[in-house]
mmCIF file of C-alpha atoms in Angstrom:
data_model
loop_
_atom_site.group_PDB
_atom_site.id
_atom_site.type_symbol
_atom_site.label_atom_id
_atom_site.label_comp_id
_atom_site.label_asym_id
_atom_site.label_seq_id
_atom_site.Cartn_x
_atom_site.Cartn_y
_atom_site.Cartn_z
ATOM 1 C CA VAL A 16 103.116 -51.872 -105.331
ATOM 2 C CA GLU A 17 106.322 -50.117 -104.267
ATOM 3 C CA MET A 18 109.796 -51.310 -105.323
ATOM 4 C CA LEU A 19 112.981 -50.480 -103.439
ATOM 5 C CA PHE A 20 115.194 -48.902 -106.122
ATOM 6 C CA CYS A 21 116.460 -51.646 -108.481
ATOM 7 C CA THR A 22 116.458 -54.385 -105.868
ATOM 8 C CA SER A 23 114.329 -57.501 -105.589
ATOM 9 C CA LEU A 24 112.332 -56.085 -102.662
ATOM 10 C CA VAL A 25 108.697 -55.221 -103.449
ATOM 11 C CA ALA A 26 105.909 -54.106 -101.110
ATOM 12 C CA LEU A 27 102.483 -55.455 -102.119
ATOM 13 C CA VAL A 28 99.119 -54.185 -100.859
ATOM 14 C CA GLY A 29 95.750 -55.710 -101.699
ATOM 15 C CA ALA A 30 92.994 -54.057 -103.693
ATOM 16 C CA ARG A 31 89.463 -53.429 -102.478
ATOM 17 C CA ASP A 32 87.979 -55.676 -105.166
ATOM 18 C CA ASN A 33 90.272 -58.609 -104.298
ATOM 19 C CA ALA A 34 88.837 -60.502 -101.313
ATOM 20 C CA ALA A 35 91.902 -62.769 -101.106
ATOM 21 C CA PHE A 36 94.301 -59.888 -100.439
ATOM 22 C CA SER A 37 93.039 -57.165 -98.111
ATOM 23 C CA PRO A 38 93.892 -53.446 -98.516
ATOM 24 C CA ARG A 39 94.817 -53.567 -94.815
ATOM 25 C CA HIS A 40 97.523 -56.165 -95.442
ATOM 26 C CA LEU A 41 101.085 -55.540 -96.691
ATOM 27 C CA LYS A 42 103.547 -58.171 -97.939
ATOM 28 C CA LEU A 43 107.239 -57.564 -98.462
ATOM 29 C CA TRP A 44 108.178 -59.871 -101.317
ATOM 30 C CA ASN A 45 111.604 -60.941 -102.601
ATOM 31 C CA THR A 46 111.254 -61.368 -106.380
ATOM 32 C CA LYS A 47 114.570 -63.261 -106.718
ATOM 33 C CA THR A 48 113.613 -66.010 -104.301
ATOM 34 C CA ALA A 49 109.839 -65.688 -104.863
ATOM 35 C CA SER A 50 109.285 -65.619 -101.111
ATOM 36 C CA VAL A 51 107.556 -63.476 -98.506
ATOM 37 C CA ILE A 52 109.994 -61.612 -96.252
ATOM 38 C CA CYS A 53 107.417 -60.080 -93.921
ATOM 39 C CA GLU A 54 103.659 -59.554 -93.615
ATOM 40 C CA LEU A 55 102.029 -56.684 -91.748
ATOM 41 C CA ASP A 56 98.369 -56.089 -90.910
ATOM 42 C CA PHE A 57 96.971 -52.649 -90.110
ATOM 43 C CA GLU A 58 93.775 -51.338 -88.503
ATOM 44 C CA GLY A 59 92.809 -49.338 -91.609
ATOM 45 C CA GLU A 60 93.280 -49.408 -95.354
ATOM 46 C CA ILE A 61 96.786 -48.676 -96.581
ATOM 47 C CA GLN A 62 96.843 -45.443 -98.575
ATOM 48 C CA ALA A 63 100.524 -45.449 -99.650
ATOM 49 C CA VAL A 64 103.828 -47.216 -99.116
ATOM 50 C CA LYS A 65 107.273 -45.676 -99.520
ATOM 51 C CA MET A 66 110.725 -47.190 -99.001
ATOM 52 C CA ASN A 67 114.324 -46.138 -98.970
ATOM 53 C CA ARG A 68 117.400 -48.195 -98.107
ATOM 54 C CA LYS A 69 116.716 -47.986 -94.358
ATOM 55 C CA ARG A 70 113.013 -47.351 -93.842
ATOM 56 C CA LEU A 71 109.548 -48.531 -94.828
ATOM 57 C CA ILE A 72 106.749 -45.998 -94.393
ATOM 58 C CA VAL A 73 103.122 -47.087 -94.447
ATOM 59 C CA VAL A 74 100.465 -44.363 -94.700
ATOM 60 C CA LEU A 75 96.950 -45.039 -93.428
ATOM 61 C CA GLN A 76 94.021 -42.612 -93.347
ATOM 62 C CA SER A 77 94.748 -41.540 -89.771
ATOM 63 C CA SER A 78 98.336 -42.635 -89.080
ATOM 64 C CA LEU A 79 101.813 -43.062 -90.520
ATOM 65 C CA HIS A 80 103.938 -46.078 -89.530
ATOM 66 C CA ILE A 81 107.746 -46.028 -89.838
ATOM 67 C CA TYR A 82 109.648 -49.333 -89.858
ATOM 68 C CA ASP A 83 113.326 -50.225 -89.954
ATOM 69 C CA LEU A 84 113.793 -52.367 -93.090
ATOM 70 C CA ASP A 85 116.571 -54.512 -91.599
ATOM 71 C CA SER A 86 114.672 -55.634 -88.508
ATOM 72 C CA MET A 87 111.076 -54.656 -89.445
ATOM 73 C CA VAL A 88 110.729 -53.024 -86.012
ATOM 74 C CA ASN A 89 108.093 -50.291 -85.823
ATOM 75 C CA LEU A 90 110.230 -47.250 -84.988
ATOM 76 C CA GLN A 91 107.394 -44.747 -84.728
ATOM 77 C CA THR A 92 103.690 -44.278 -85.365
ATOM 78 C CA LEU A 93 102.473 -40.753 -86.078
ATOM 79 C CA GLU A 94 98.848 -39.620 -85.964
ATOM 80 C CA ILE A 95 97.698 -37.666 -89.017
ATOM 81 C CA SER A 96 94.996 -35.038 -88.663
ATOM 82 C CA THR A 97 93.748 -35.308 -92.291
ATOM 83 C CA LEU A 98 95.203 -36.507 -95.546
ATOM 84 C CA GLY A 99 94.958 -34.331 -98.644
ATOM 85 C CA SER A 100 93.859 -35.813 -101.941
ATOM 86 C CA SER A 101 97.495 -36.092 -103.030
ATOM 87 C CA LEU A 102 99.843 -37.938 -100.649
ATOM 88 C CA PRO A 103 103.210 -37.019 -102.185
ATOM 89 C CA GLY A 104 103.973 -33.431 -101.254
ATOM 90 C CA SER A 105 100.903 -33.177 -99.016
ATOM 91 C CA GLN A 106 101.041 -30.119 -96.768
ATOM 92 C CA GLN A 107 99.017 -31.727 -93.962
ATOM 93 C CA ALA A 108 100.702 -31.910 -90.555
ATOM 94 C CA ALA A 109 101.654 -35.130 -88.817
ATOM 95 C CA THR A 110 102.059 -34.999 -85.046
ATOM 96 C CA ALA A 111 103.645 -37.422 -82.655
ATOM 97 C CA PRO A 112 101.381 -38.718 -79.891
ATOM 98 C CA GLY A 113 101.274 -36.297 -76.969
ATOM 99 C CA THR A 114 102.385 -33.262 -78.993
ATOM 100 C CA SER A 115 100.419 -30.381 -80.444
#
C-alpha cells in the first residue's frame, strides 16, 4: 500500500497468499469516493510502488515502470539488471532499452 501524501489516492497491490488479489495487479483507489481509479496488470510480481504529485513508479524484479498520474500513460519502462535486497536507496543501475 502506498498513499500519495495526505490525499485520498492509494495504490494497492495484492499479497502472495491472497488468491483474489494478485501480486502482479495494482489498483489505484480513491478512499473518498470508495472507487477504483485505474487498474494495471504486470508481467511479474510488483516489488514496490512509489508516487509523487506527478508520477507513479512501479518496480518489478526486472523492470521499472513510470506513469503520469494525470493520464496514467506509461511514460517509460526501464530494464533493471538486478535488485538489491533493499529497494529504497538501492545502488543497482537501471538502464533504458538500447543503452549500456
